[in-house]
């Protein structure tokens, strides 16, 4: 029982909890899930698109994957209007760093800077926490490929494989069992599709219900961010053996 300790974001309960931050995390638990896996030669992100109605016009642009800079992208779970504000902030910080130092911003530095902004919204009156979690995937010269998770409290952590959004606990336990050190990007794609197919709320996994993005290095050492098209996703689903016919069709 919260006993009205949830009326302000700045009030601790006698148990030492901030209820408004916990409620924000609960809102993320109702959103479409996103999963990320760190491979030896890149990072794979996949996001579940929740189709609420057959009448809804599907977006031509990506809904779950966003490019922040040439070497950095993110997957989103939660309230998209909140996510748009934070993504624009992250893009601005990345460009300011590039303008000042003539080099890409280190991945963890950008994640930490954005999480400082999120933390501020849990400490001052009159504000509410951002109801969104991120999976950040990127590459820099110091640490290579990296995968980070951040939540509404402003905390962030590095992961080898992680899941956010709906059914994240079930997805996390599957990743813990099936993830292997030294996975290639192809193996990571198959694993991430297998996990999503078994944990998503929908009965069937089809190309129009997910978005898949990869961060990798090109032949000349440049960082490549690629969002797979519908045809490519269908091919990957067949290769992974999780392609199922949609019952709605």
mmCIF file of C-alpha atoms in Angstrom:
data_model
loop_
_atom_site.group_PDB
_atom_site.id
_atom_site.type_symbol
_atom_site.label_atom_id
_atom_site.label_comp_id
_atom_site.label_asym_id
_atom_site.label_seq_id
_atom_site.Cartn_x
_atom_site.Cartn_y
_atom_site.Cartn_z
ATOM 1 C CA UNK A 1 0.000 0.000 0.000
ATOM 2 C CA UNK A 2 1.493 3.324 -1.081
ATOM 3 C CA UNK A 3 -0.387 5.449 1.525
ATOM 4 C CA UNK A 4 -0.150 8.527 -0.701
ATOM 5 C CA UNK A 5 3.640 8.394 -0.826
ATOM 6 C CA UNK A 6 3.118 8.181 -4.584
ATOM 7 C CA UNK A 7 1.619 11.688 -4.781
ATOM 8 C CA UNK A 8 5.076 13.218 -5.450
ATOM 9 C CA UNK A 9 8.075 11.921 -7.333
ATOM 10 C CA UNK A 10 10.352 13.347 -4.645
ATOM 11 C CA UNK A 11 8.878 11.552 -1.599
ATOM 12 C CA UNK A 12 10.427 8.322 -0.343
ATOM 13 C CA UNK A 13 8.153 5.762 1.285
ATOM 14 C CA UNK A 14 9.144 4.338 4.704
ATOM 15 C CA UNK A 15 10.524 1.303 2.812
ATOM 16 C CA UNK A 16 12.817 3.590 0.824
ATOM 17 C CA UNK A 17 10.928 3.348 -2.465
ATOM 18 C CA UNK A 18 9.996 5.970 -5.053
ATOM 19 C CA UNK A 19 6.586 4.830 -6.210
ATOM 20 C CA UNK A 20 6.269 7.154 -9.200
ATOM 21 C CA UNK A 21 9.483 5.754 -10.678
ATOM 22 C CA UNK A 22 8.190 2.226 -10.117
ATOM 23 C CA UNK A 23 4.901 3.138 -11.818
ATOM 24 C CA UNK A 24 6.860 4.435 -14.817
ATOM 25 C CA UNK A 25 8.659 1.101 -15.032
ATOM 26 C CA UNK A 26 5.277 -0.638 -14.859
ATOM 27 C CA UNK A 27 4.067 1.407 -17.855
ATOM 28 C CA UNK A 28 7.077 0.149 -19.830
ATOM 29 C CA UNK A 29 6.107 -3.417 -18.947
ATOM 30 C CA UNK A 30 2.911 -2.935 -20.987
ATOM 31 C CA UNK A 31 4.745 -1.714 -24.100
ATOM 32 C CA UNK A 32 6.033 -3.759 -27.033
ATOM 33 C CA UNK A 33 9.210 -5.592 -26.106
ATOM 34 C CA UNK A 34 12.712 -4.929 -27.434
ATOM 35 C CA UNK A 35 15.682 -7.299 -27.276
ATOM 36 C CA UNK A 36 19.369 -6.697 -27.895
ATOM 37 C CA UNK A 37 22.304 -9.097 -28.244
ATOM 38 C CA UNK A 38 26.012 -8.238 -28.320
ATOM 39 C CA UNK A 39 27.908 -10.339 -30.876
ATOM 40 C CA UNK A 40 31.613 -10.485 -31.697
ATOM 41 C CA UNK A 41 31.134 -8.615 -34.974
ATOM 42 C CA UNK A 42 28.217 -6.327 -34.115
ATOM 43 C CA UNK A 43 25.044 -5.699 -32.126
ATOM 44 C CA UNK A 44 21.554 -6.932 -33.038
ATOM 45 C CA UNK A 45 18.373 -5.154 -31.912
ATOM 46 C CA UNK A 46 14.811 -6.301 -32.470
ATOM 47 C CA UNK A 47 11.569 -4.615 -31.441
ATOM 48 C CA UNK A 48 7.965 -5.781 -31.369
ATOM 49 C CA UNK A 49 5.482 -3.495 -33.093
ATOM 50 C CA UNK A 50 2.096 -3.695 -31.405
ATOM 51 C CA UNK A 51 -0.648 -3.448 -34.023
ATOM 52 C CA UNK A 52 -3.674 -2.269 -32.032
ATOM 53 C CA UNK A 53 -6.110 -2.236 -34.946
ATOM 54 C CA UNK A 54 -6.367 -3.540 -38.505
ATOM 55 C CA UNK A 55 -7.514 -0.067 -39.546
ATOM 56 C CA UNK A 56 -4.332 1.570 -38.309
ATOM 57 C CA UNK A 57 -2.068 2.863 -41.079
ATOM 58 C CA UNK A 58 1.376 1.391 -40.447
ATOM 59 C CA UNK A 59 4.198 3.894 -40.223
ATOM 60 C CA UNK A 60 6.604 4.104 -43.164
ATOM 61 C CA UNK A 61 9.456 5.000 -40.815
ATOM 62 C CA UNK A 62 10.700 2.875 -37.948
ATOM 63 C CA UNK A 63 8.716 2.920 -34.709
ATOM 64 C CA UNK A 64 11.106 1.092 -32.386
ATOM 65 C CA UNK A 65 14.594 1.778 -33.812
ATOM 66 C CA UNK A 66 16.231 5.196 -33.924
ATOM 67 C CA UNK A 67 19.617 6.331 -35.184
ATOM 68 C CA UNK A 68 21.296 8.764 -32.795
ATOM 69 C CA UNK A 69 24.628 9.171 -34.592
ATOM 70 C CA UNK A 70 26.556 7.308 -37.291
ATOM 71 C CA UNK A 71 28.017 4.942 -34.674
ATOM 72 C CA UNK A 72 25.088 4.726 -32.245
ATOM 73 C CA UNK A 73 21.412 3.721 -32.281
ATOM 74 C CA UNK A 74 18.728 2.682 -29.828
ATOM 75 C CA UNK A 75 15.613 0.567 -29.435
ATOM 76 C CA UNK A 76 12.685 1.940 -27.443
ATOM 77 C CA UNK A 77 10.037 0.475 -25.132
ATOM 78 C CA UNK A 78 7.463 2.694 -23.467
ATOM 79 C CA UNK A 79 5.713 5.988 -24.195
ATOM 80 C CA UNK A 80 6.871 7.105 -27.635
ATOM 81 C CA UNK A 81 6.231 10.823 -27.063
ATOM 82 C CA UNK A 82 8.613 10.692 -24.080
ATOM 83 C CA UNK A 83 11.140 8.762 -26.160
ATOM 84 C CA UNK A 84 11.106 11.391 -28.936
ATOM 85 C CA UNK A 85 12.157 14.120 -26.492
ATOM 86 C CA UNK A 86 15.064 12.065 -25.146
ATOM 87 C CA UNK A 87 16.187 10.911 -28.609
ATOM 88 C CA UNK A 88 16.320 14.512 -29.833
ATOM 89 C CA UNK A 89 18.314 15.437 -26.714
ATOM 90 C CA UNK A 90 20.744 12.568 -27.380
ATOM 91 C CA UNK A 91 21.185 13.575 -31.026
ATOM 92 C CA UNK A 92 21.895 17.149 -30.017
ATOM 93 C CA UNK A 93 24.492 16.075 -27.442
ATOM 94 C CA UNK A 94 26.196 13.804 -29.978
ATOM 95 C CA UNK A 95 26.462 16.608 -32.540
ATOM 96 C CA UNK A 96 27.714 19.118 -29.957
ATOM 97 C CA UNK A 97 30.494 16.714 -28.960
ATOM 98 C CA UNK A 98 31.422 16.067 -32.606
ATOM 99 C CA UNK A 99 31.499 19.823 -33.289
ATOM 100 C CA UNK A 100 33.684 20.535 -30.238
ATOM 101 C CA UNK A 101 36.148 17.627 -30.499
ATOM 102 C CA UNK A 102 35.933 16.596 -34.175
ATOM 103 C CA UNK A 103 35.316 12.943 -33.269
ATOM 104 C CA UNK A 104 32.278 10.780 -32.424
ATOM 105 C CA UNK A 105 31.106 10.842 -28.826
ATOM 106 C CA UNK A 106 32.009 7.691 -26.810
ATOM 107 C CA UNK A 107 28.946 5.465 -26.443
ATOM 108 C CA UNK A 108 28.938 5.278 -22.644
ATOM 109 C CA UNK A 109 29.477 9.031 -22.289
ATOM 110 C CA UNK A 110 26.335 9.747 -24.299
ATOM 111 C CA UNK A 111 24.315 7.132 -22.381
ATOM 112 C CA UNK A 112 25.474 8.578 -19.055
ATOM 113 C CA UNK A 113 24.657 12.127 -20.139
ATOM 114 C CA UNK A 114 21.135 11.130 -21.203
ATOM 115 C CA UNK A 115 20.593 9.180 -17.972
ATOM 116 C CA UNK A 116 21.611 12.280 -15.978
ATOM 117 C CA UNK A 117 18.707 14.080 -17.683
ATOM 118 C CA UNK A 118 16.323 11.231 -16.822
ATOM 119 C CA UNK A 119 17.499 11.201 -13.213
ATOM 120 C CA UNK A 120 16.747 14.919 -12.862
ATOM 121 C CA UNK A 121 13.083 14.204 -13.576
ATOM 122 C CA UNK A 122 12.907 11.965 -10.479
ATOM 123 C CA UNK A 123 14.367 14.544 -8.074
ATOM 124 C CA UNK A 124 12.484 17.798 -8.655
ATOM 125 C CA UNK A 125 8.878 18.627 -7.834
ATOM 126 C CA UNK A 126 6.378 19.296 -10.595
ATOM 127 C CA UNK A 127 7.990 16.801 -12.967
ATOM 128 C CA UNK A 128 7.206 13.178 -13.750
ATOM 129 C CA UNK A 129 9.704 10.487 -14.788
ATOM 130 C CA UNK A 130 10.080 9.634 -18.463
ATOM 131 C CA UNK A 131 8.027 6.494 -19.084
ATOM 132 C CA UNK A 132 10.536 4.899 -21.443
ATOM 133 C CA UNK A 133 13.449 2.463 -21.407
ATOM 134 C CA UNK A 134 16.195 2.267 -24.028
ATOM 135 C CA UNK A 135 18.526 -0.332 -25.462
ATOM 136 C CA UNK A 136 21.597 1.545 -26.751
ATOM 137 C CA UNK A 137 23.841 -0.186 -29.301
ATOM 138 C CA UNK A 138 27.032 1.347 -30.647
ATOM 139 C CA UNK A 139 30.741 1.150 -31.367
ATOM 140 C CA UNK A 140 33.689 3.324 -30.387
ATOM 141 C CA UNK A 141 37.467 2.982 -30.603
ATOM 142 C CA UNK A 142 37.972 2.543 -26.861
ATOM 143 C CA UNK A 143 35.586 -0.321 -26.113
ATOM 144 C CA UNK A 144 34.377 -1.666 -29.465
ATOM 145 C CA UNK A 145 30.766 -2.852 -29.686
ATOM 146 C CA UNK A 146 28.609 -2.068 -26.664
ATOM 147 C CA UNK A 147 25.043 -2.651 -25.477
ATOM 148 C CA UNK A 148 23.479 -0.589 -22.669
ATOM 149 C CA UNK A 149 20.079 -0.564 -20.975
ATOM 150 C CA UNK A 150 18.620 2.505 -19.252
ATOM 151 C CA UNK A 151 15.364 2.867 -17.294
ATOM 152 C CA UNK A 152 13.231 5.802 -15.993
ATOM 153 C CA UNK A 153 15.233 6.058 -12.757
ATOM 154 C CA UNK A 154 18.318 7.207 -14.669
ATOM 155 C CA UNK A 155 20.244 4.002 -13.994
ATOM 156 C CA UNK A 156 22.090 2.345 -16.860
ATOM 157 C CA UNK A 157 24.176 -0.801 -17.208
ATOM 158 C CA UNK A 158 26.139 -2.673 -19.866
ATOM 159 C CA UNK A 159 24.805 -6.042 -21.051
ATOM 160 C CA UNK A 160 25.758 -8.900 -23.364
ATOM 161 C CA UNK A 161 22.074 -9.671 -23.975
ATOM 162 C CA UNK A 162 19.078 -7.793 -22.603
ATOM 163 C CA UNK A 163 15.311 -7.384 -22.954
ATOM 164 C CA UNK A 164 12.979 -4.494 -22.076
ATOM 165 C CA UNK A 165 9.213 -4.028 -22.349
ATOM 166 C CA UNK A 166 6.498 -6.666 -22.118
ATOM 167 C CA UNK A 167 7.496 -10.133 -20.874
ATOM 168 C CA UNK A 168 11.077 -8.999 -20.346
ATOM 169 C CA UNK A 169 11.613 -11.429 -17.461
ATOM 170 C CA UNK A 170 10.756 -14.447 -19.609
ATOM 171 C CA UNK A 171 12.930 -13.146 -22.449
ATOM 172 C CA UNK A 172 15.807 -12.477 -20.051
ATOM 173 C CA UNK A 173 15.690 -16.030 -18.678
ATOM 174 C CA UNK A 174 15.741 -17.464 -22.221
ATOM 175 C CA UNK A 175 18.693 -15.281 -23.146
ATOM 176 C CA UNK A 176 20.517 -16.427 -20.017
ATOM 177 C CA UNK A 177 20.113 -20.051 -21.100
ATOM 178 C CA UNK A 178 20.871 -19.718 -24.816
ATOM 179 C CA UNK A 179 23.417 -16.906 -25.049
ATOM 180 C CA UNK A 180 26.996 -17.990 -25.735
ATOM 181 C CA UNK A 181 30.205 -15.985 -25.593
ATOM 182 C CA UNK A 182 31.621 -15.414 -29.049
ATOM 183 C CA UNK A 183 28.314 -15.483 -30.941
ATOM 184 C CA UNK A 184 28.412 -14.177 -34.494
ATOM 185 C CA UNK A 185 25.889 -11.638 -35.755
ATOM 186 C CA UNK A 186 24.051 -14.341 -37.746
ATOM 187 C CA UNK A 187 23.705 -16.513 -34.639
ATOM 188 C CA UNK A 188 22.545 -13.509 -32.611
ATOM 189 C CA UNK A 189 19.826 -12.738 -35.179
ATOM 190 C CA UNK A 190 18.495 -16.303 -34.974
ATOM 191 C CA UNK A 191 18.511 -16.220 -31.170
ATOM 192 C CA UNK A 192 16.809 -12.842 -30.909
ATOM 193 C CA UNK A 193 14.020 -13.927 -33.288
ATOM 194 C CA UNK A 194 13.571 -17.202 -31.404
ATOM 195 C CA UNK A 195 13.285 -15.386 -28.069
ATOM 196 C CA UNK A 196 10.844 -12.795 -29.442
ATOM 197 C CA UNK A 197 8.647 -15.475 -31.033
ATOM 198 C CA UNK A 198 8.286 -17.285 -27.695
ATOM 199 C CA UNK A 199 7.751 -14.237 -25.472
ATOM 200 C CA UNK A 200 5.621 -11.825 -27.507
ATOM 201 C CA UNK A 201 1.891 -11.583 -26.739
ATOM 202 C CA UNK A 202 0.829 -12.201 -30.334
ATOM 203 C CA UNK A 203 0.282 -15.802 -31.441
ATOM 204 C CA UNK A 204 2.332 -15.456 -34.622
ATOM 205 C CA UNK A 205 5.563 -13.686 -35.524
ATOM 206 C CA UNK A 206 5.463 -12.047 -38.948
ATOM 207 C CA UNK A 207 7.678 -9.474 -40.635
ATOM 208 C CA UNK A 208 5.128 -6.672 -40.199
ATOM 209 C CA UNK A 209 5.097 -7.159 -36.414
ATOM 210 C CA UNK A 210 8.769 -6.525 -35.758
ATOM 211 C CA UNK A 211 11.705 -4.294 -36.608
ATOM 212 C CA UNK A 212 15.268 -5.572 -36.758
ATOM 213 C CA UNK A 213 18.404 -3.445 -36.828
ATOM 214 C CA UNK A 214 22.112 -4.252 -36.830
ATOM 215 C CA UNK A 215 25.225 -2.265 -35.959
ATOM 216 C CA UNK A 216 28.405 -3.591 -37.574
ATOM 217 C CA UNK A 217 31.708 -2.553 -39.112
ATOM 218 C CA UNK A 218 32.121 -2.215 -42.878
ATOM 219 C CA UNK A 219 35.079 -3.402 -44.947
ATOM 220 C CA UNK A 220 36.879 -0.094 -44.499
ATOM 221 C CA UNK A 221 36.268 0.063 -40.742
ATOM 222 C CA UNK A 222 33.286 2.413 -40.902
ATOM 223 C CA UNK A 223 30.356 1.811 -38.555
ATOM 224 C CA UNK A 224 27.235 0.626 -40.353
ATOM 225 C CA UNK A 225 23.681 0.935 -39.017
ATOM 226 C CA UNK A 226 21.146 -1.022 -41.013
ATOM 227 C CA UNK A 227 17.421 -1.549 -40.489
ATOM 228 C CA UNK A 228 16.237 -4.683 -42.275
ATOM 229 C CA UNK A 229 13.379 -4.328 -44.727
ATOM 230 C CA UNK A 230 10.251 -6.506 -44.697
ATOM 231 C CA UNK A 231 11.569 -8.961 -47.332
ATOM 232 C CA UNK A 232 14.865 -9.355 -45.496
ATOM 233 C CA UNK A 233 13.056 -9.946 -42.186
ATOM 234 C CA UNK A 234 10.889 -12.640 -43.831
ATOM 235 C CA UNK A 235 14.050 -14.392 -45.059
ATOM 236 C CA UNK A 236 15.596 -14.224 -41.592
ATOM 237 C CA UNK A 237 12.416 -15.632 -40.009
ATOM 238 C CA UNK A 238 12.531 -18.600 -42.397
ATOM 239 C CA UNK A 239 16.227 -19.176 -41.679
ATOM 240 C CA UNK A 240 15.568 -19.049 -37.929
ATOM 241 C CA UNK A 241 12.651 -21.481 -38.299
ATOM 242 C CA UNK A 242 10.154 -19.245 -36.515
ATOM 243 C CA UNK A 243 8.134 -18.056 -39.511
ATOM 244 C CA UNK A 244 4.468 -18.650 -38.688
ATOM 245 C CA UNK A 245 1.362 -17.726 -40.690
ATOM 246 C CA UNK A 246 -0.640 -14.888 -39.245
ATOM 247 C CA UNK A 247 -4.056 -15.957 -37.974
ATOM 248 C CA UNK A 248 -5.476 -12.554 -38.897
ATOM 249 C CA UNK A 249 -4.918 -13.202 -42.623
#
